[in-house]
Amino acid sequence: MSSVSDRMLTSDPVVEVENLVAHYGSHKVLDGVNLTVNAGEIHIIMGGSGSGKSTLLRHLLGLRRVTSGRIRLLGHELDGVHRSELQELRKQIGVSFQGGALLSSMTVGENVTLPLREHTRLDESTMAIMARMKLEVVNLGGFEHFMPAQLSGGMIKRAALARAIVMDPKLLFFDEPSAGLDPVVSAELDELILRLREAMHMSIVVVTHELESAFRIADRMTVLDCGKILISDTADKVRNSANSRVQDLLNRRPRVEELDADAYLARLTGE
Amino acid sequence: MPIWMHGSWMMAETRLGRVEQLGKRTLGLIAEVGYLAALLTESLYWIFAGVFQRQPVRVSSVFAEMMRTGVSAIPIVFLLSFSIGVMLAIQGIHTLRTFGAESQVVIGIALSISREFGPLITGIVVAGRTGSALAARIGTMVVSEEIDALRVMGIQPVRYLVSPVLLAMLVMLPALTIMADFAGLLGGAVYSAMDLGISYAAYADRVISVLKTGDIWQGLIKSAVFATVITLIGVANGFSVTGGAEGVGRATTRSVVLAISGIVIADMVFTWFLNR
């Protein structure tokens, strides 16, 4: 895997985040986040619940406005980008959501052909063939006439992945691929992500809190904690990091907050 | 601070709290109206300009929505309008009998059905069926990240989900209103024939001589306004869903209540301006 990351370091980054600050109301969720994802790498954004990783992903997808800071995707600035430019940019980006987010009123096949139908002028049979090809890639050949409600959790994630890659994106975002899946299905999905990168040469950003899955596929990792980046480096360097908080996260040790009796009382009474 | 001063301070604070609440609610209302206006503008933009942006509103989606919102509402709209026609005839004949003028009932039925009850009954039925369904459908899509998925696929949710419904409603609500007018008049005719022995032909002649094109238009314009109100309120409530399935339920109820209230108030405003 290191050969891939070495090769990619020479290319232009596909994601650049500089000093990103984000708030939910008055609560600061992201605090000065800097992140670079190089072309062709599998980059894992990792962190526990409430670390801000989902918020970071929503910012990267242009679904939330930043308080301050800059985000560049495939060389395009997200903030202030014209609608039509954003539209073009989004055609080069695939996203697989945590719950799949397949449109429940459509069959799996219709879901996968949706981006093609909206953005290209291909005829029906070509679209159907392309959808079937992508479904074959994710081992879901023959399921195009199924409704999303008829599929299992793992199948929904794979179908969502097929929809995400149907336009052959340069950049793929994957939100929590392992969440809610048993270890075997989760491992299959990891293999699929690795295969996709090799076959389609895309850059893949995966947001996850599953350590095992993360180390299985990562070229580089960014570890978030309480809205700040603890470390952003190759998987090996993250594993051997001297940062105690990183080690706590990697070894599943809960954060122990030292609080004396007076401070605890003050917090309870709100004074 | 002495206790009495403390008490008055508390009262002032409570009063301030109420003023603050009122201010917040007013701002919320203004924001909501602004949001509805923005939603309407964007929906119309995609209907008219979508083709030039190579993102047209799909005709197939419009027809599917027309089936869902209009055609499948035909039986219930017919039944309710027919019943209203019968009721108007019963009440009209009862009232006019005091003056010995029960044969004039046709004028009352024809005018109140075409100007008022046709569009109103249609609007209320469609608000109950389509308004709630829209809020539930879009709310569920928000909860399951389907709206986000559309957005990141470069598919504008308003163009894809709202414009077809708005277009379908703007066609189907006036069409349903015309049918409701016929059903209501038919109800009136059936009862008048039973009670007063007015023949259907005489009833029809009377209706035609009483009704002016303006009366029908008044009902149709109202129904187009109702279509817009129902769609926007249903969609806006759907998009604003937070908090999972419970939130979807809340949005659905809210959209029905607001849409029916909106229709009745809009009806009053229109009737005021169109008849003075």
XYZ file of C-alpha atoms in Angstrom:
547
model
C 0.000 0.000 0.000
C 2.919 2.308 0.693
C 3.870 2.226 -3.001
C 0.493 3.679 -3.843
C 0.772 6.473 -1.309
C 4.360 7.274 -2.392
C 3.218 7.473 -5.984
C 0.358 9.763 -5.096
C 2.298 12.252 -3.029
C 3.642 13.733 -6.226
C 0.146 14.497 -7.626
C -2.067 17.476 -6.837
C -4.238 17.042 -3.784
C -7.917 16.288 -4.455
C -9.120 17.666 -1.125
C -7.574 20.630 0.650
C -9.008 22.023 3.865
C -7.454 25.043 5.522
C -8.311 26.299 8.989
C -11.903 25.096 8.818
C -14.066 26.333 11.682
C -17.701 25.249 12.003
C -20.411 25.905 14.553
C -23.764 24.348 15.462
C -25.452 27.410 16.949
C -22.942 28.731 19.439
C -21.184 25.362 19.845
C -17.902 25.074 17.985
C -17.807 21.673 16.250
C -14.686 22.050 14.123
C -11.782 24.137 15.279
C -9.077 25.015 12.784
C -9.119 21.774 10.792
C -6.410 21.337 8.135
C -6.581 18.335 5.858
C -5.050 17.229 2.586
C -6.113 14.198 0.583
C -3.770 13.257 -2.242
C -4.898 11.889 -5.571
C -5.326 8.136 -5.633
C -5.052 7.545 -1.905
C -7.512 6.037 0.498
C -7.764 8.548 3.292
C -9.530 7.626 6.503
C -11.092 10.276 8.700
C -11.401 8.691 12.093
C -12.752 9.747 15.452
C -15.263 8.845 18.112
C -18.843 10.066 18.370
C -18.988 13.836 18.633
C -15.465 14.251 17.280
C -16.793 16.305 14.366
C -16.036 13.795 11.602
C -19.612 13.750 10.242
C -19.703 17.557 10.295
C -16.387 17.636 8.441
C -17.818 15.279 5.816
C -20.931 17.459 5.368
C -18.638 20.442 4.826
C -16.550 18.536 2.307
C -19.744 17.663 0.422
C -20.798 21.317 0.361
C -23.918 20.571 2.419
C -23.050 23.097 5.128
C -21.614 26.582 5.037
C -18.308 27.104 6.769
C -17.931 29.661 9.547
C -14.409 30.377 8.370
C -11.683 28.582 6.476
C -11.305 27.211 2.949
C -12.224 23.955 1.261
C -10.946 23.007 -2.193
C -12.210 19.890 -3.990
C -10.446 18.777 -7.174
C -8.906 22.250 -7.338
C -12.215 24.126 -6.998
C -12.952 26.421 -4.098
C -16.271 25.347 -2.509
C -17.153 28.643 -0.861
C -18.705 31.135 -3.250
C -18.618 28.692 -6.165
C -21.236 29.344 -8.837
C -24.181 26.958 -8.907
C -23.344 25.608 -12.365
C -19.694 25.085 -11.407
C -20.741 23.241 -8.249
C -23.032 21.155 -10.421
C -20.132 20.181 -12.698
C -17.942 19.483 -9.681
C -20.549 17.202 -8.159
C -20.629 15.069 -11.302
C -17.002 14.169 -10.557
C -17.704 13.221 -6.964
C -19.449 10.108 -5.673
C -20.904 9.770 -2.211
C -22.075 6.689 -0.375
C -24.093 7.662 2.690
C -24.156 5.802 5.976
C -27.700 4.495 5.521
C -27.316 4.170 1.746
C -29.822 6.975 1.064
C -31.253 5.063 -1.897
C -34.506 6.660 -3.062
C -37.048 4.304 -1.537
C -39.637 4.879 -4.261
C -37.316 3.506 -6.973
C -35.817 0.118 -7.721
C -32.108 -0.477 -7.188
C -31.550 -0.238 -10.954
C -33.418 3.074 -11.198
C -31.413 4.404 -8.272
C -28.143 3.518 -9.957
C -29.182 5.003 -13.310
C -30.509 8.214 -11.701
C -27.276 10.266 -12.054
C -26.897 9.070 -15.660
C -30.495 9.972 -16.468
C -30.137 13.447 -14.970
C -26.684 14.336 -16.285
C -26.215 12.505 -19.563
C -28.145 11.978 -22.757
C -27.539 8.261 -22.984
C -30.338 6.071 -24.218
C -32.216 3.746 -21.878
C -30.462 0.532 -22.918
C -26.976 2.037 -22.487
C -27.924 3.357 -19.069
C -29.310 -0.039 -18.100
C -26.083 -1.760 -19.218
C -23.928 0.723 -17.295
C -26.053 0.287 -14.169
C -25.797 -3.486 -14.471
C -22.015 -3.208 -14.874
C -21.667 -1.167 -11.698
C -23.979 -3.521 -9.832
C -21.768 -6.416 -10.983
C -18.731 -4.549 -9.612
C -20.337 -4.474 -6.168
C -21.545 -8.097 -6.507
C -25.195 -7.149 -6.845
C -25.774 -8.388 -10.384
C -29.401 -9.433 -10.889
C -30.763 -7.232 -8.104
C -31.673 -4.245 -10.277
C -35.415 -4.906 -10.023
C -35.415 -5.106 -6.226
C -36.742 -2.249 -4.130
C -34.330 -0.885 -1.464
C -36.662 -2.129 1.286
C -36.124 -5.701 0.071
C -32.329 -5.549 0.545
C -30.189 -6.279 3.606
C -28.007 -3.603 5.248
C -24.839 -4.725 3.472
C -26.603 -4.939 0.101
C -27.999 -1.431 0.509
C -24.486 -0.102 1.160
C -23.184 -1.876 -1.919
C -26.076 -0.596 -4.035
C -25.371 2.917 -2.762
C -21.738 2.410 -3.708
C -22.784 1.341 -7.200
C -24.827 4.554 -7.538
C -21.888 6.590 -6.211
C -19.486 5.209 -8.848
C -21.835 5.100 -11.823
C -20.510 8.410 -13.196
C -16.887 7.186 -12.726
C -16.048 9.879 -10.174
C -12.502 11.021 -9.473
C -13.263 11.351 -5.791
C -15.402 9.040 -3.683
C -16.665 9.748 -0.179
C -17.798 6.837 1.943
C -19.583 7.501 5.230
C -19.259 4.730 7.827
C -19.010 1.709 5.500
C -18.877 -0.749 8.412
C -21.595 0.719 10.622
C -24.304 -1.810 11.404
C -22.673 -4.656 9.447
C -21.282 -7.942 10.710
C -17.479 -8.369 10.534
C -17.537 -10.598 7.449
C -19.724 -8.271 5.377
C -17.688 -5.340 6.652
C -14.449 -7.022 5.508
C -16.010 -7.701 2.082
C -16.847 -4.029 1.774
C -13.252 -3.109 2.664
C -12.001 -5.419 -0.066
C -14.415 -3.783 -2.459
C -13.065 -0.326 -1.618
C -9.496 -1.500 -2.247
C -10.520 -3.114 -5.533
C -12.313 0.041 -6.638
C -9.244 2.165 -6.061
C -7.089 -0.228 -8.048
C -9.579 -0.635 -10.891
C -10.886 2.909 -11.227
C -7.941 4.933 -9.856
C -10.141 7.075 -7.700
C -9.277 8.912 -4.526
C -11.383 7.650 -1.660
C -12.203 9.406 1.599
C -13.736 7.131 4.205
C -15.252 8.426 7.434
C -15.335 5.725 10.068
C -14.917 4.891 13.709
C -14.109 1.220 13.060
C -10.394 0.775 13.797
C -9.937 -2.625 12.223
C -11.574 -1.600 8.979
C -9.678 1.701 8.960
C -6.221 0.115 9.229
C -7.132 -2.545 6.664
C -7.698 -0.027 3.886
C -5.939 3.216 4.859
C -3.030 4.815 3.022
C -3.244 7.816 5.278
C -5.384 8.667 8.279
C -6.652 11.768 9.978
C -7.723 11.392 13.587
C -10.234 13.930 14.897
C -11.026 14.562 18.519
C -13.364 17.244 19.864
C -13.291 19.114 16.557
C -9.499 19.235 16.299
C -7.083 17.106 14.328
C -4.832 15.032 16.544
C -2.755 13.585 13.744
C -2.875 13.299 9.963
C -0.298 10.888 8.582
C 0.299 7.466 7.083
C -1.441 4.546 8.750
C 1.831 3.221 10.237
C 2.784 6.555 11.729
C -0.670 6.941 13.234
C -0.425 3.468 14.737
C 2.947 4.299 16.297
C 2.034 7.844 17.317
C 3.368 9.035 20.657
C 0.252 11.163 21.213
C -1.482 9.712 24.255
C -4.961 10.671 23.071
C -4.368 8.904 19.748
C -3.193 5.844 21.643
C -6.279 6.074 23.878
C -8.497 6.058 20.804
C -6.578 3.225 19.128
C -6.703 1.124 22.284
C -10.332 2.000 23.009
C -9.524 3.687 26.314
C -12.202 6.169 27.343
C -11.163 9.739 28.067
C -10.792 10.265 31.803
C -11.415 13.856 32.691
C -9.654 15.079 35.820
C -12.016 17.349 37.722
C -11.673 18.451 41.336
C -14.694 18.625 43.637
C -15.097 22.426 43.428
C -15.006 22.496 39.643
C -17.523 19.621 39.498
C -19.863 21.463 41.888
C -19.515 24.657 39.839
C -20.410 22.758 36.661
C -23.492 21.202 38.265
C -24.790 24.482 39.654
C -23.912 26.321 36.434
C -22.057 29.099 38.295
C -32.293 44.022 47.085
C -35.525 44.279 49.151
C -38.084 41.575 48.538
C -40.684 43.909 46.963
C -38.100 45.172 44.513
C -37.108 41.632 43.763
C -40.764 40.828 43.011
C -41.184 43.732 40.584
C -37.892 42.805 38.949
C -39.195 39.289 38.461
C -42.420 40.618 36.914
C -40.486 42.881 34.582
C -38.319 39.935 33.613
C -41.382 37.761 32.919
C -42.892 40.527 30.826
C -39.621 40.898 28.958
C -39.608 37.155 28.434
C -43.067 37.323 26.860
C -42.074 40.213 24.613
C -38.984 38.261 23.632
C -41.127 35.225 22.854
C -43.485 37.337 20.757
C -40.524 38.844 18.926
C -39.041 35.407 18.268
C -42.363 34.055 16.991
C -42.872 37.059 14.728
C -39.387 36.671 13.304
C -40.036 32.955 12.846
C -43.246 33.696 10.958
C -41.522 36.226 8.704
C -38.724 33.727 8.054
C -41.272 31.031 7.181
C -43.153 33.284 4.758
C -39.824 34.266 3.210
C -38.893 30.599 2.862
C -42.236 29.813 1.164
C -41.664 32.703 -1.259
C -38.140 31.487 -2.038
C -39.460 27.950 -2.548
C -42.131 29.212 -4.954
C -39.608 31.300 -6.890
C -37.188 28.393 -7.215
C -39.933 25.948 -8.263
C -41.178 28.347 -10.947
C -37.590 29.036 -12.040
C -36.998 25.348 -12.754
C -40.373 24.983 -14.491
C -39.611 27.830 -16.889
C -35.803 27.935 -17.063
C -34.889 24.302 -16.374
C -34.876 23.435 -20.081
C -32.310 26.129 -20.822
C -30.068 24.897 -18.002
C -30.310 21.365 -19.458
C -32.108 20.351 -16.281
C -35.752 20.188 -17.313
C -38.628 19.243 -15.074
C -39.470 15.709 -16.221
C -42.835 15.436 -17.957
C -43.164 11.842 -16.743
C -42.826 13.020 -13.127
C -45.479 15.690 -13.706
C -47.894 13.074 -15.078
C -47.152 10.717 -12.199
C -47.916 13.516 -9.748
C -51.088 14.394 -11.679
C -52.266 10.825 -11.246
C -51.354 10.811 -7.574
C -52.742 14.222 -6.616
C -55.584 14.597 -9.080
C -56.978 11.486 -10.696
C -56.999 9.382 -7.567
C -58.826 12.176 -5.687
C -61.752 12.149 -8.148
C -64.088 9.787 -6.222
C -63.797 11.565 -2.872
C -64.036 15.070 -4.375
C -67.099 13.978 -6.357
C -68.793 12.439 -3.340
C -68.187 15.427 -1.046
C -69.174 18.024 -3.652
C -72.352 16.100 -4.484
C -73.213 15.994 -0.777
C -72.562 19.730 -0.417
C -74.879 20.326 -3.400
C -77.629 18.293 -1.738
C -77.124 20.110 1.584
C -77.197 23.523 -0.072
C -80.457 22.570 -1.785
C -82.007 21.382 1.486
C -80.959 24.508 3.411
C -81.786 26.848 0.522
C -85.270 25.451 0.007
C -85.914 25.510 3.766
C -84.861 29.180 4.027
C -86.540 30.387 0.854
C -89.780 28.627 1.724
C -90.268 31.322 4.416
C -90.591 33.837 1.571
C -92.398 31.460 -0.753
C -89.450 31.716 -3.131
C -88.107 28.155 -3.024
C -87.915 27.970 -6.810
C -85.100 30.545 -6.613
C -82.919 28.000 -4.863
C -81.109 27.230 -8.120
C -79.527 30.709 -8.144
C -78.130 30.181 -4.652
C -76.811 26.713 -5.433
C -75.223 27.710 -8.751
C -73.432 30.761 -7.386
C -72.263 29.341 -4.072
C -71.028 26.104 -5.657
C -69.105 27.709 -8.520
C -67.674 30.627 -6.537
C -67.145 29.043 -3.151
C -67.825 25.419 -2.352
C -66.389 23.822 -5.489
C -62.869 25.190 -4.999
C -63.036 25.079 -1.205
C -64.087 21.429 -0.887
C -61.556 20.410 -3.535
C -58.848 22.401 -1.764
C -59.606 20.874 1.621
C -59.685 17.308 0.270
C -56.431 17.777 -1.637
C -54.791 19.467 1.364
C -55.697 16.403 3.440
C -54.473 13.930 0.837
C -51.609 15.563 -1.025
C -50.419 18.169 1.491
C -49.893 15.554 4.174
C -48.426 13.016 1.749
C -45.936 15.606 0.471
C -44.793 16.518 3.968
C -44.455 12.834 4.893
C -42.655 11.880 1.680
C -40.146 14.727 1.748
C -39.742 14.513 5.532
C -38.850 10.823 5.275
C -36.381 11.631 2.521
C -34.743 14.268 4.723
C -34.439 11.827 7.620
C -32.937 9.065 5.469
C -30.451 11.496 3.835
C -32.117 11.038 0.421
C -32.339 14.815 -0.039
C -28.619 15.156 0.726
C -27.961 12.305 -1.690
C -29.850 14.119 -4.462
C -27.930 17.313 -3.719
C -24.504 15.665 -3.852
C -25.466 13.897 -7.075
C -25.953 17.377 -8.546
C -29.735 16.980 -8.677
C -31.543 20.029 -7.304
C -34.161 18.694 -4.849
C -36.591 21.526 -5.629
C -36.432 20.850 -9.363
C -36.640 17.107 -8.907
C -39.273 16.920 -6.163
C -41.187 20.189 -5.911
C -41.572 21.610 -9.422
C -43.391 18.521 -10.798
C -45.832 18.578 -7.877
C -46.484 22.309 -8.222
C -47.114 21.961 -11.939
C -49.366 18.929 -11.436
C -51.319 20.693 -8.695
C -51.747 23.839 -10.794
C -53.320 21.710 -13.533
C -55.244 19.222 -11.436
C -56.783 21.426 -8.755
C -58.649 23.645 -11.257
C -59.631 20.496 -13.175
C -60.934 18.872 -10.000
C -62.728 22.119 -9.162
C -64.604 22.028 -12.468
C -65.632 18.474 -11.685
C -66.606 19.504 -8.149
C -68.761 22.285 -9.624
C -70.579 19.721 -11.767
C -70.948 17.285 -8.887
C -72.286 19.981 -6.561
C -74.749 21.233 -9.165
C -75.810 17.651 -9.779
C -76.420 17.133 -6.055
C -78.546 20.285 -5.985
C -80.426 19.125 -9.092
C -81.207 15.721 -7.616
C -82.646 17.160 -4.398
C -84.490 20.001 -6.170
C -86.079 17.452 -8.488
C -87.167 15.330 -5.531
C -88.476 18.170 -3.359
C -89.705 20.791 -5.821
C -90.205 18.657 -8.891
C -87.883 20.872 -11.008
C -86.896 18.892 -14.096
C -83.192 18.418 -14.833
C -83.531 20.322 -18.095
C -85.201 23.290 -16.398
C -82.552 23.190 -13.647
C -79.740 23.173 -16.230
C -81.350 26.049 -18.170
C -81.614 28.049 -14.975
C -78.013 27.364 -13.998
C -76.742 28.381 -17.434
C -78.752 31.596 -17.407
C -77.578 32.510 -13.892
C -73.895 31.670 -14.129
C -71.481 34.068 -15.785
C -68.025 33.148 -16.977
C -66.638 35.326 -14.165
C -68.229 33.075 -11.529
C -66.436 30.019 -12.885
C -63.177 31.950 -13.270
C -63.405 33.128 -9.681
C -63.497 29.525 -8.519
C -60.682 28.495 -10.851
C -58.362 31.332 -9.813
C -58.991 30.445 -6.194
C -58.187 26.796 -6.878
C -54.854 27.745 -8.472
C -53.986 29.778 -5.373
C -55.011 26.836 -3.172
C -52.804 24.519 -5.248
C -49.821 26.773 -4.592
C -50.600 27.111 -0.874
C -51.017 23.339 -0.357
C -47.852 22.453 -2.267
C -45.636 25.026 -0.607
C -46.839 24.303 2.913
C -46.534 20.529 2.457
C -43.067 20.773 0.938
C -41.751 23.371 3.408
C -42.878 21.256 6.354
C -41.279 18.199 4.787
C -37.940 19.934 4.244
C -37.890 21.283 7.798
C -38.227 17.849 9.444
C -35.808 17.122 12.251
C -35.837 14.275 14.730
C -36.677 11.109 12.838
C -40.070 9.446 12.501
C -41.650 11.569 15.219
C -40.576 14.697 13.356
C -42.172 13.359 10.165
C -45.444 12.815 12.041
C -45.345 16.338 13.455
C -44.621 17.852 10.035
C -47.479 15.901 8.449
C -50.028 17.095 10.995
C -48.710 20.654 10.866
C -48.861 20.755 7.091
C -52.516 19.649 6.998
C -53.593 22.138 9.667
C -51.619 24.985 8.103
C -52.714 24.177 4.549
C -56.418 24.065 5.453
C -56.096 27.266 7.499
C -54.173 28.875 4.635
C -56.845 27.864 2.134
C -59.746 29.197 4.186
C -57.984 32.492 4.946
C -56.855 32.917 1.324
C -60.440 32.167 0.282
C -61.770 34.890 2.557
C -59.239 37.424 1.271
C -60.037 36.552 -2.360
C -63.780 36.642 -1.839
C -63.375 40.041 -0.179
C -61.457 41.543 -3.068
C -63.302 39.841 -5.910
C -66.790 40.764 -4.723
C -66.464 44.356 -3.580
